[in-house]
Coordinates of C-alpha atoms in Angstrom, one line a residue:
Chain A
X1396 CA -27.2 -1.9 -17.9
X1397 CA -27.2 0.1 -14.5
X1398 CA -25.1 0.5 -11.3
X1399 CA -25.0 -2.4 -9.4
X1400 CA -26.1 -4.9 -12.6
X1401 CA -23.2 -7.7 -13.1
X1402 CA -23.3 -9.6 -16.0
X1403 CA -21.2 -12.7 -17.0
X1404 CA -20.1 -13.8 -20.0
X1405 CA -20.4 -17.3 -22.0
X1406 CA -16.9 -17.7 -22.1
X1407 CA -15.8 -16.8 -18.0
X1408 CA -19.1 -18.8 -16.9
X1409 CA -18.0 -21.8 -19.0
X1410 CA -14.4 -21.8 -17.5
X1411 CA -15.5 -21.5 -14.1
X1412 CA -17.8 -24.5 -14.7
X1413 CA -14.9 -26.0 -16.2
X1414 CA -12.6 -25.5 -13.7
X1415 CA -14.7 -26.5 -11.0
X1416 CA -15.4 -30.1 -13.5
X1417 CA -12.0 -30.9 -13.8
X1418 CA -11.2 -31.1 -10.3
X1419 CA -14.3 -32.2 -8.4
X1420 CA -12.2 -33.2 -5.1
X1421 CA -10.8 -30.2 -4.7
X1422 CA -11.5 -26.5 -4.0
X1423 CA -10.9 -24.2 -6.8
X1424 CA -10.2 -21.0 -7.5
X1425 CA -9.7 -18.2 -9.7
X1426 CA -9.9 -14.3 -10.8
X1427 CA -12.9 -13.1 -13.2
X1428 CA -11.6 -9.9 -15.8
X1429 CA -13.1 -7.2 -17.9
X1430 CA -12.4 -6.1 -21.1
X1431 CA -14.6 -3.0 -21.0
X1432 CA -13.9 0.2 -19.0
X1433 CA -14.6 0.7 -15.5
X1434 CA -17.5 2.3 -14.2
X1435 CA -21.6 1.6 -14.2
X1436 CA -22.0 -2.3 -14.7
X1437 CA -19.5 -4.8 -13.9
X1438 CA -19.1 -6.7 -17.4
X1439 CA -17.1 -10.3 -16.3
X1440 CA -15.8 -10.6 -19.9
X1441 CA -13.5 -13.8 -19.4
X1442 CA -11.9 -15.6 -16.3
X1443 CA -8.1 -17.1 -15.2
X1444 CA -8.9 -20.2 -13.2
X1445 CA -6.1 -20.3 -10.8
X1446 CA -5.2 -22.9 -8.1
X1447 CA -6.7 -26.3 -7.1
X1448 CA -4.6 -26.7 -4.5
X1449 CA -3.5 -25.5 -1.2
X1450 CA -5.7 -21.6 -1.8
X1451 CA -4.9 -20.5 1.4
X1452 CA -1.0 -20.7 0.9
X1453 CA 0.6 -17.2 0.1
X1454 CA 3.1 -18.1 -2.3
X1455 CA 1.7 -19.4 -5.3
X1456 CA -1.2 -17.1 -4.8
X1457 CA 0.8 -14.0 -4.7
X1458 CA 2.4 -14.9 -7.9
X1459 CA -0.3 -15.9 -9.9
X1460 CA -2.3 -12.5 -9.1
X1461 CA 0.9 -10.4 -10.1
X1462 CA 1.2 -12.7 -13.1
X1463 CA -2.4 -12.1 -13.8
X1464 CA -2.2 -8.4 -13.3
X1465 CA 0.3 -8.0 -15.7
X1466 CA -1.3 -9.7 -18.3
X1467 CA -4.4 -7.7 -18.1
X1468 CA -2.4 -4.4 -18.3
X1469 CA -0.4 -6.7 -21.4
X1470 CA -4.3 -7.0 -22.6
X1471 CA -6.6 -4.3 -21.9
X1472 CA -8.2 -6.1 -19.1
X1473 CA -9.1 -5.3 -15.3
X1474 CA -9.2 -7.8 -12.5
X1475 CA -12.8 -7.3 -11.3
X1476 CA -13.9 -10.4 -9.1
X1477 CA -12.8 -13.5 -8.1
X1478 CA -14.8 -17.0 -8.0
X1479 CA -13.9 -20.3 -6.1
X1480 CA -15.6 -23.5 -5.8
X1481 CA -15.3 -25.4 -2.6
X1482 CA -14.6 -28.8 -2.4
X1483 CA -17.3 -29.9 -0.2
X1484 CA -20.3 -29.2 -2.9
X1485 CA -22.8 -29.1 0.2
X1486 CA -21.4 -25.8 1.5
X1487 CA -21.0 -22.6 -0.7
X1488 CA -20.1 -20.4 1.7
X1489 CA -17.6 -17.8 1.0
X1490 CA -13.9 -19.0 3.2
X1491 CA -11.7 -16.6 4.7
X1492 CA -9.1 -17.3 1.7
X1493 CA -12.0 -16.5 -0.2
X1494 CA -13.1 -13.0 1.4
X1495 CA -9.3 -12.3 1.9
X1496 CA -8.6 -12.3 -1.8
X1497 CA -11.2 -10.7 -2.4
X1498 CA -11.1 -7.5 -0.3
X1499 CA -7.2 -7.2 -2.1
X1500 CA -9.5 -6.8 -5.7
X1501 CA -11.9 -4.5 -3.9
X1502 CA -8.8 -2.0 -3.5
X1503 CA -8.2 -1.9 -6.6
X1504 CA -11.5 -1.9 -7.9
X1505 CA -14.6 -0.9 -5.7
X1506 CA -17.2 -2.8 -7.9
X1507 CA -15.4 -5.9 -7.3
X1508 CA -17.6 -8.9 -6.7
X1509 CA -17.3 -12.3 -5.2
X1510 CA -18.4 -15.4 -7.0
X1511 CA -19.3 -19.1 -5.3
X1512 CA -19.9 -22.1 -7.0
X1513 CA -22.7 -24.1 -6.0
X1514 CA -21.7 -27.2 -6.3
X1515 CA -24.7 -28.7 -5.3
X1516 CA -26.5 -27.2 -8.4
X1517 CA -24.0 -28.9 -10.6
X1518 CA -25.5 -31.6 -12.4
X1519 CA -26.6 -31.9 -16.1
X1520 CA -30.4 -30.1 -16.6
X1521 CA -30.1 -27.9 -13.3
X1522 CA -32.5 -25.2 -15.2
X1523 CA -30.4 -22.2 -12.2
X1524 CA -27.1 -21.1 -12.9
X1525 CA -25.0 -22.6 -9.9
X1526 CA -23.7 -19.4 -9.0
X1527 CA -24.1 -17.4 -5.3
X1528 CA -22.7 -13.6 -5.7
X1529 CA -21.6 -11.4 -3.4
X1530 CA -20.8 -7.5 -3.7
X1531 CA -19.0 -5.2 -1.1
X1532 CA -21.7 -3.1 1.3
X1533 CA -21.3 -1.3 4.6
X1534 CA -17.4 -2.9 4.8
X1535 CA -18.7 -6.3 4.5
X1536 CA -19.5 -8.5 1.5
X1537 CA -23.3 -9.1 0.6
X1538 CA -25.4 -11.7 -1.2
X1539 CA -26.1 -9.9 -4.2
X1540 CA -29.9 -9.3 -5.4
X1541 CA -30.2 -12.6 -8.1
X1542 CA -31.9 -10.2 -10.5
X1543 CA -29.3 -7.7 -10.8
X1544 CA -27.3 -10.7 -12.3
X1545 CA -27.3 -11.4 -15.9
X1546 CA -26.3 -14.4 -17.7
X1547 CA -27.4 -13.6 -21.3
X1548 CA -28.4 -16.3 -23.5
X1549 CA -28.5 -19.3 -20.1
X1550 CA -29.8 -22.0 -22.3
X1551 CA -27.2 -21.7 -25.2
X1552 CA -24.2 -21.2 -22.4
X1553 CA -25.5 -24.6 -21.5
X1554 CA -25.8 -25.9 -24.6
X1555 CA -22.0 -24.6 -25.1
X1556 CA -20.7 -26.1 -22.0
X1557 CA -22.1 -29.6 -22.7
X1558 CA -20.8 -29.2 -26.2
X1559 CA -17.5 -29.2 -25.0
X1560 CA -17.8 -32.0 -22.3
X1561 CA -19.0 -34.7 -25.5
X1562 CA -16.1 -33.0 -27.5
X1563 CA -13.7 -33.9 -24.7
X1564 CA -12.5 -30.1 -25.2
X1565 CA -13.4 -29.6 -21.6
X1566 CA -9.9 -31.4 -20.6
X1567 CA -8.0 -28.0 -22.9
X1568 CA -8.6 -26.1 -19.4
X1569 CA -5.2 -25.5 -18.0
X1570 CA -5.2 -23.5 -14.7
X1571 CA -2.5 -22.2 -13.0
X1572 CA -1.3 -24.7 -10.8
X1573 CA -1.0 -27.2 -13.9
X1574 CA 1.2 -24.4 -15.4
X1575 CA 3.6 -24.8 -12.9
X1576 CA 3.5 -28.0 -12.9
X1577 CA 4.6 -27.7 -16.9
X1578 CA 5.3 -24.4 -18.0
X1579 CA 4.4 -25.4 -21.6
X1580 CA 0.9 -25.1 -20.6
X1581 CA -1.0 -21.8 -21.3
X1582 CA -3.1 -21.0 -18.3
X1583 CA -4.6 -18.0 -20.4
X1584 CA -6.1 -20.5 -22.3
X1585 CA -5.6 -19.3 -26.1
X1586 CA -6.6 -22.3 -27.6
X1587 CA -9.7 -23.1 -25.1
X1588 CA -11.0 -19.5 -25.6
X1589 CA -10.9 -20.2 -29.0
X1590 CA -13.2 -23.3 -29.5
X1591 CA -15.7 -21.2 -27.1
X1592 CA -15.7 -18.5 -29.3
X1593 CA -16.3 -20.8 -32.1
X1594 CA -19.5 -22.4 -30.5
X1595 CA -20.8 -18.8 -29.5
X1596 CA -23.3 -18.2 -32.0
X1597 CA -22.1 -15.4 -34.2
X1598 CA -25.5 -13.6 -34.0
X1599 CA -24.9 -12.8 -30.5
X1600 CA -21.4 -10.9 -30.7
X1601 CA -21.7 -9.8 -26.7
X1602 CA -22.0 -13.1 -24.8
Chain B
X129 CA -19.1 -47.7 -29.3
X130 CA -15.9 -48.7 -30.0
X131 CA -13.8 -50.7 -27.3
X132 CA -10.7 -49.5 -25.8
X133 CA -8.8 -52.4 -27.3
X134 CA -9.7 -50.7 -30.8
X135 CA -9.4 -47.1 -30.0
X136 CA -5.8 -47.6 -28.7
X137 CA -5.0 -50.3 -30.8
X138 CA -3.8 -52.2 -27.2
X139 CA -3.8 -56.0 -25.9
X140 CA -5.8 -57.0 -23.0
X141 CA -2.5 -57.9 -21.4
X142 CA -1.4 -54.0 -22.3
X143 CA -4.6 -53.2 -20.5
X144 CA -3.9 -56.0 -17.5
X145 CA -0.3 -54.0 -17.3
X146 CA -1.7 -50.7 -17.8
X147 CA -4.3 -51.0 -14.4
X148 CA -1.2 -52.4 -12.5
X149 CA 1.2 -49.6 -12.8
X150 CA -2.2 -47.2 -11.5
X151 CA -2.6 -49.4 -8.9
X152 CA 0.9 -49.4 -7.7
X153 CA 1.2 -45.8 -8.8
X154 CA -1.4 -45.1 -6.8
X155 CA -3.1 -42.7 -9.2
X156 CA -6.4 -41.5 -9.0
X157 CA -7.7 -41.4 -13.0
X158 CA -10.7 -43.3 -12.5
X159 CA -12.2 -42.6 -15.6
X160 CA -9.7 -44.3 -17.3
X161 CA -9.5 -47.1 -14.9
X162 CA -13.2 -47.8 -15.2
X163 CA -13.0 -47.6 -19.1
X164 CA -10.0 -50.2 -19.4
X165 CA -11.2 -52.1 -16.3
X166 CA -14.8 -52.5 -17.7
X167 CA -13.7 -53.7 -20.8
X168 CA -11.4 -56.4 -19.1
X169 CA -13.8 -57.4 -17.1
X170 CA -16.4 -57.8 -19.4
X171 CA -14.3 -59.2 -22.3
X172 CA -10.8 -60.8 -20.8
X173 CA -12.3 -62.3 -16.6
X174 CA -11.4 -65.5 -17.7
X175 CA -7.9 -64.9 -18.8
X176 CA -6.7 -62.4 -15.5
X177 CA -6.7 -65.4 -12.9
X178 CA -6.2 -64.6 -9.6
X179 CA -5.3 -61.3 -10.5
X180 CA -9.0 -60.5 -11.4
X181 CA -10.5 -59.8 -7.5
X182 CA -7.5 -57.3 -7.5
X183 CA -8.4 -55.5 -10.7
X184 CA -12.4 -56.0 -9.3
X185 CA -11.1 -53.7 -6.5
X186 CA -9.5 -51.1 -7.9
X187 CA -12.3 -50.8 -10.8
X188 CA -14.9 -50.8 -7.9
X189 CA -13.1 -47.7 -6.2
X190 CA -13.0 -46.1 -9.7
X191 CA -16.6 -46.8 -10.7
X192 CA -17.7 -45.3 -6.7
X193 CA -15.7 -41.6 -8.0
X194 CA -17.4 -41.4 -11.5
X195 CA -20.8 -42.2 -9.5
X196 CA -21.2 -45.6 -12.1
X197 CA -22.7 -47.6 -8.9
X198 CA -24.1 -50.3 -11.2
X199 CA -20.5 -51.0 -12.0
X200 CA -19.1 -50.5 -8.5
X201 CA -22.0 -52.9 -7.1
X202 CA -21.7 -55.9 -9.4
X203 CA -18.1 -55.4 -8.9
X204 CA -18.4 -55.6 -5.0
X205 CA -21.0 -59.0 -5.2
X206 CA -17.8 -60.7 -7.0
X207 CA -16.0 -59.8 -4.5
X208 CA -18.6 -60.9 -1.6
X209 CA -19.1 -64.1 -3.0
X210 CA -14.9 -64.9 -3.1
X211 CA -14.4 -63.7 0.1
X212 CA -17.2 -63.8 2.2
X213 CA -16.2 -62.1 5.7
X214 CA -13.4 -59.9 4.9
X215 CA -13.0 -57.2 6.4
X216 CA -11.4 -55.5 3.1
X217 CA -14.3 -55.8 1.2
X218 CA -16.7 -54.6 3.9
X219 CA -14.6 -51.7 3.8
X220 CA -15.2 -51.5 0.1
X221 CA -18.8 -51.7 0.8
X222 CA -18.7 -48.9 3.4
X223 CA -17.1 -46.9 1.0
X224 CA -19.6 -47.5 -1.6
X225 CA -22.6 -46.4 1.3
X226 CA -19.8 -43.2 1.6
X227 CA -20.5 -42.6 -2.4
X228 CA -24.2 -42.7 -1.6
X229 CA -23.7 -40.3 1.5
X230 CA -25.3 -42.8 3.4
X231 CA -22.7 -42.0 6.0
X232 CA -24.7 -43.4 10.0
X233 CA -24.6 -47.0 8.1
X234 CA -20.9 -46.9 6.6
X235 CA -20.3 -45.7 10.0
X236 CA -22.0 -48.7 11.4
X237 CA -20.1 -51.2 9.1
X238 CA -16.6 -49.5 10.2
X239 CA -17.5 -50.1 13.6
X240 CA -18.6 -53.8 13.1
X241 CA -15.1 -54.0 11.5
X242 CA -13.3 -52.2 14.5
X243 CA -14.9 -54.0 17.3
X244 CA -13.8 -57.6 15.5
X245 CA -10.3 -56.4 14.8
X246 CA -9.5 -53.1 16.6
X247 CA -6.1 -52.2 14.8
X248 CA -7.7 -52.2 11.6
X249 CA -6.1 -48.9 10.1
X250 CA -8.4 -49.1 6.6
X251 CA -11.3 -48.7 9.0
X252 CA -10.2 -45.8 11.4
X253 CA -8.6 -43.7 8.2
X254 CA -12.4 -44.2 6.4
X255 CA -14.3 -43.1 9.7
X256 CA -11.9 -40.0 9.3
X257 CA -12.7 -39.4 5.9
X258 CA -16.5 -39.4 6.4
X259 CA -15.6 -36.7 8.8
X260 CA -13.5 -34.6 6.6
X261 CA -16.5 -35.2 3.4
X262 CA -19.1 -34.0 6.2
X263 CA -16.9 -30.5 6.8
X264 CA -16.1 -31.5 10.5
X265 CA -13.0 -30.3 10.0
X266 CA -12.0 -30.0 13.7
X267 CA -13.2 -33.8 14.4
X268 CA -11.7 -34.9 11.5
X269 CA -8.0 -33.4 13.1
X270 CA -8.7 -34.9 16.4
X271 CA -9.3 -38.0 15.1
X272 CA -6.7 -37.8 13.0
X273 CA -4.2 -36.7 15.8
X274 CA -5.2 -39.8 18.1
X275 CA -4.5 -42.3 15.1
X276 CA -1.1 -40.4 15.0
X277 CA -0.1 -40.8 18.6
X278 CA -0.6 -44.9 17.7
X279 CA 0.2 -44.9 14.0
X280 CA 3.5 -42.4 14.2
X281 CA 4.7 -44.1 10.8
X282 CA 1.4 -43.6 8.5
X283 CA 3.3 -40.9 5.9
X284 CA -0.5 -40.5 4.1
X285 CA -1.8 -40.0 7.7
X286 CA 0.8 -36.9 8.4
X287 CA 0.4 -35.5 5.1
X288 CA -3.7 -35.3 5.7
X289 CA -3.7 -34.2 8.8
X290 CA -1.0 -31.0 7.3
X291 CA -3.6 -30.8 4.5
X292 CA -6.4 -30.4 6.9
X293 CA -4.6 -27.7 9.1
X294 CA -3.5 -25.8 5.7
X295 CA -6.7 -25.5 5.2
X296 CA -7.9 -24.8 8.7
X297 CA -4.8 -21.7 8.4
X298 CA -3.1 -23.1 11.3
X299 CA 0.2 -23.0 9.9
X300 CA 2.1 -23.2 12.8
X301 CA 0.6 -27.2 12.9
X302 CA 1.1 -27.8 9.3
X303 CA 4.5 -26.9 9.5
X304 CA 5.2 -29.7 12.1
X305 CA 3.4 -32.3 10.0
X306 CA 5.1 -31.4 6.9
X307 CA 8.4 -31.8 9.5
X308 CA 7.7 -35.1 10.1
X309 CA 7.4 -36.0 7.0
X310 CA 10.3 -34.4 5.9
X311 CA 12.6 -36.2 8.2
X312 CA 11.0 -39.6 7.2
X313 CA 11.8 -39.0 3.4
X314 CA 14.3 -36.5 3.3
X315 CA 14.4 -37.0 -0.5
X316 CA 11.1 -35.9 -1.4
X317 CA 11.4 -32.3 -2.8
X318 CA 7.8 -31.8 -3.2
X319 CA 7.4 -31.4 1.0
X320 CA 10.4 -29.5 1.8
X321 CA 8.8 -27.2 -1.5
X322 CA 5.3 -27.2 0.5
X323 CA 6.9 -26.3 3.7
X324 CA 8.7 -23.6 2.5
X325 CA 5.4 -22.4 0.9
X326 CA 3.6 -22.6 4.6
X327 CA 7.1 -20.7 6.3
X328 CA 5.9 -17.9 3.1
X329 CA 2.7 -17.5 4.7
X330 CA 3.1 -17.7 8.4
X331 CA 5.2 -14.3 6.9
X332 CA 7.9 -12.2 8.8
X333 CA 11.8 -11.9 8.4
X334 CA 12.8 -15.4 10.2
X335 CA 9.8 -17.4 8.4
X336 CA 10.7 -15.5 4.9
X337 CA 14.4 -16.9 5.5
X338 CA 13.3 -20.2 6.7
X339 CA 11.4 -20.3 3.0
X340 CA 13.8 -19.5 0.9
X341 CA 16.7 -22.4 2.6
X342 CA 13.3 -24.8 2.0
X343 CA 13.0 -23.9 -1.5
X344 CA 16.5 -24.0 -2.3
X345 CA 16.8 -27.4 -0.7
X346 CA 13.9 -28.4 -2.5
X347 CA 15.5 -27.4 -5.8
X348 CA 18.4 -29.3 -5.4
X349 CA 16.6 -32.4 -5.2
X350 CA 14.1 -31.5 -7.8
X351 CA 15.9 -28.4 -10.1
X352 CA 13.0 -28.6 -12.1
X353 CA 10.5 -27.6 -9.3
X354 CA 8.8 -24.3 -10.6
X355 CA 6.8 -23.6 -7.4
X356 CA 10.2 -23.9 -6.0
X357 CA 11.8 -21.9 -8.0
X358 CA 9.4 -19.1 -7.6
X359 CA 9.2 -19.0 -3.8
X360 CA 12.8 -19.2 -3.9
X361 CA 12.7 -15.8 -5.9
X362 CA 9.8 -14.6 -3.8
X363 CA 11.4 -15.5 -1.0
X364 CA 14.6 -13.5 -1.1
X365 CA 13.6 -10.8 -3.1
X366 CA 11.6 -9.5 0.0
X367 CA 14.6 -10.4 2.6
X368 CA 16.5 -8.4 0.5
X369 CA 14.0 -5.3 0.5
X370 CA 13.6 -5.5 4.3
X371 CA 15.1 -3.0 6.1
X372 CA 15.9 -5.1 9.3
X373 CA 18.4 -7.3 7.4
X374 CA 22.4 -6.5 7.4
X375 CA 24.4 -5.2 4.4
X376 CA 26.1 -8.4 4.1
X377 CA 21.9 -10.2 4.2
X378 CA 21.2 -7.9 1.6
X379 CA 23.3 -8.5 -0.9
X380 CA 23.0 -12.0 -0.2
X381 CA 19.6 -12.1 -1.1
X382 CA 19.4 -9.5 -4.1
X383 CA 22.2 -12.8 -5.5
X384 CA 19.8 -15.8 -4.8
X385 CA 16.5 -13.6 -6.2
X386 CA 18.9 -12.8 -8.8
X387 CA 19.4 -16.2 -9.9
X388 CA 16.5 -17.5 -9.6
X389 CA 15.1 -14.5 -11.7
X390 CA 17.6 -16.1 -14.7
X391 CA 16.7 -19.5 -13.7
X392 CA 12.9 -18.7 -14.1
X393 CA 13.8 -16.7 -17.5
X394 CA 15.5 -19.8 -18.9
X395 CA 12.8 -22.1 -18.0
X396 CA 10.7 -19.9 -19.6
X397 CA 12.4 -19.4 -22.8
X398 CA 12.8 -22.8 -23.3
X399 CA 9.1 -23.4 -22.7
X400 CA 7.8 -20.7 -25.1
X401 CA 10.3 -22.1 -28.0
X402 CA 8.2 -22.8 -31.0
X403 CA 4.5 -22.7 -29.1
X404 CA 2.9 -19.5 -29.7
X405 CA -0.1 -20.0 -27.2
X406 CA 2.9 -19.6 -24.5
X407 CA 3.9 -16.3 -25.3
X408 CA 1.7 -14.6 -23.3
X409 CA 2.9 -16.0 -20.2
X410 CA 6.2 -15.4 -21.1
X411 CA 5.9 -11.7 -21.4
X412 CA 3.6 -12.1 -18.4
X413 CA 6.7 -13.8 -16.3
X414 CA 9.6 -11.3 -17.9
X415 CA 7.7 -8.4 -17.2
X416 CA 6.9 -9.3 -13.3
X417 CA 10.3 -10.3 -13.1
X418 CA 11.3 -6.6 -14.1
X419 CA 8.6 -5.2 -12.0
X420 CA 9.8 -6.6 -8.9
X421 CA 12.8 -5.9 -9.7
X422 CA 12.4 -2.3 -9.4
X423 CA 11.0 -2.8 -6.1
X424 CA 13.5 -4.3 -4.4
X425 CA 16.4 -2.0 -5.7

């Protein structure tokens, strides 16, 4: 893979879609992470859906990204992007909350990117990931080139995701607002990230 | 497929019992309603009496949000033929054209019901929300703003239009609605919790204070209110580091982040007891607590 290639992984895509399910009324939002080390590619490894409510409130936000942060510096992760999913599906354009968050990664990490649901591309046999991209050029944040995005293995990420909707596994996702509204629930998601990792064929260690 | 009645091992008198406490809960888990109403329907009309066209509402509603519009139509011809020209089930049928974004004729059905009967509220607050699904955010406040100045008492009206300006960042608005709402049920943790949350963001020294007395107000009608709980360490951890505050402000502050910090801890501990999926955002929690922490000192 080469400068300016993104590629996104079974288990942060499947989340994402996830996330955005399990709330379809609402916007959502949430940071994307990398396991491997900075530099050339961007390599969104796994994601930490965040909020469904109120995004543009400081608060909670503020503490869920230093909770995050710690966790990745607890894992061996980086904080490398961050995704959101508006509640109107007809419009997948990026909010200010959106770009705002997003600039605060890009200081930390300058291959940062900006992920948008498209919620209109949501339903069951869409044959296009329903995902818009954005990266950081000439201080302001770009539709990224579709071909220097790479979603290995698309059919059996599908296959995966609808796997878990029949399963009913889909309702494990806990994001961070349902944390706090009972800390007994793990918004990293052990036991979610598990059953993924079991459907991922074993074949294909890297997706 | 197994029925309901089987999986859960429930009567259909359970299940009568069960849609009643959603309805006057008010909750929104239409899945569920539309599996237990279904069944009831199907199996059990004959034994619901008059509480069937009730139950034929709320399962409509339900069936329109999991897009089942075979369900939510035969549902609304039941109710047609009962009640023939009421204006509550035209609504429902504008809100079923709303499910099929067929928005200029549930328009035109609201305003059939509006020029008969002019105060009808149902009518007006669906109008809004067609403006708020469209994204016309701004039309959907000033709409919203003119059914205020006649409807001061509507609580779900005030807490939509602070929703809409939370969204719109206009904080300074929000704030007002969530003050309204506040003084009308002054028991209700969760907006003096939200209002703190919008002082948070609006930011500087006064707001930052303003916060934290909101979340500790909110906490002692709710102690276990974890956003609360947060802000209320968030909240005077940075009073406490500003350098525009009084000794005396200070060390105020560093006592209320302080015990919140324990609070937070405890919750946490008792949370993570026995589950080890949790202990990741344990650690996660102590160690930001010690992080800011050094910060602030």
């Amino acid at each position: 893979m080469s400068m300016g290639e993104v590629e996104l992984s079974c288990l942060a895509y499947a989340k994402m879609y996830l996330h955005a399910s399990q709330f379809p009324r609402c916007s959502v939002n949430g940071l994307l992470l990398s396991s491997s080390a900075a530099g050339g590619a961007v390599c969104i490894t796994d994601c930490v859906p965040l909020l469904h409510t109120h995004l543009s409130l400081a608060p909670i936000t503020q503490l869920a990204l230093t909770q995050v942060d710690v966790w990745c510096s607890q894992t061996q992760q980086r904080i490398v992007g961050y995704y959101q999913a508006n509640a109107c599906a007809s419009d997948s354009s990026p909010t200010p909350c959106a770009l705002k968050i997003a600039e605060k990664i890009f200081e930390q990490c300058n291959n940062a990117v900006l992920l948008m649901i498209d919620g209109e591309k949501m339903f069951p046999g869409c044959r296009v990931p329903p995902i818009v991209m954005y990266e950081r050029k000439d201080a302001r944040w770009a539709l990224k080139d579709k071909h220097t995005i790479m979603l290995r293995q698309w059919e059996e990420t599908c296959s995966i995701v609808n796997q878990l909707f029949s399963s009913g596994d889909q309702a494990l996702l806990v994001d961070f607002d349902s944390h706090l509204d009972d800390i007994t629930k793990d918004w990293t998601n052990q036991k979610l990230n598990a059953k993924i990792m079991e459907l991922v064929s074993p074949a294909n260690g890297n997706v | 497929m197994s029925s309901i009645s089987e999986l859960y091992d429930v009567t259909w008198e359970e299940m009568r019992d069960k849609l009643r406490k959603w309805r006057e809960e008010n909750f929104r888990n239409s899945e569920q309603i539309v599996d237990v109403g279904e069944e009831l329907i199907n199996e059990h009309a004959s034994k619901l009496g008059d509480d069937i066209w009730i139950i034929y509402e709320q399962v409509m509603i339900a069936a329109l949000d999991c897009s089942r519009d075979d369900l939510a139509w035969s549902c609304l011809q039941e109710l047609k033929r009962q009640f023939p020209d009421s204006h509550r089930v035209k609504r429902l049928a504008g809100m079923r054209l709303e499910a099929l974004e067929r928005y200029e004729d549930a328009n035109k059905l609201y305003d059939s019901i509006l020029q008969d009967d002019p105060t009808n509220t149902a009518a007006r607050k669906r109008k809004i929300s067609i403006l708020r699904a469209q994204g016309k955010s701004s039309e959907a406040i000033r709409e919203l703003n003119e059914y205020l100045e006649q409807f001061v008492g509507d609580q779900e009206a005030w807490h939509e239009l602070s929703e809409l300006y939370i969204n719109e960042h206009d904080y300074a608005k929000a704030a007002f609605c969530l003050e309204e709402l506040m003084m009308t049920n002054p028991h209700n943790h969760l907006y003096c919790e939200q209002y703190g949350e919008v002082k948070y963001t609006q930011g500087g020294l006064e707001n930052l204070e303003l916060a934290r007395k909101y979340f500790a107000q909110a906490l002692k009608l709710n102690n276990r209110n974890m956003r609360a709980l947060f802000g209320l360490y968030m909240s005077a951890s940075h009073v406490a580091a500003s350098p525009k505050v009084s000794a005396k402000v200070k060390k105020d502050n560093v006592k209320y982040a302080a015990w919140a910090a324990s609070q937070i801890s405890r919750a946490y501990q008792m949370a993570g007891r026995g589950k080890k999926e949790n202990k990741c955002s344990v650690k996660a929690v102590e160690e930001m607590l010690e992080s800011m922490q050094i910060t602030m000192s």
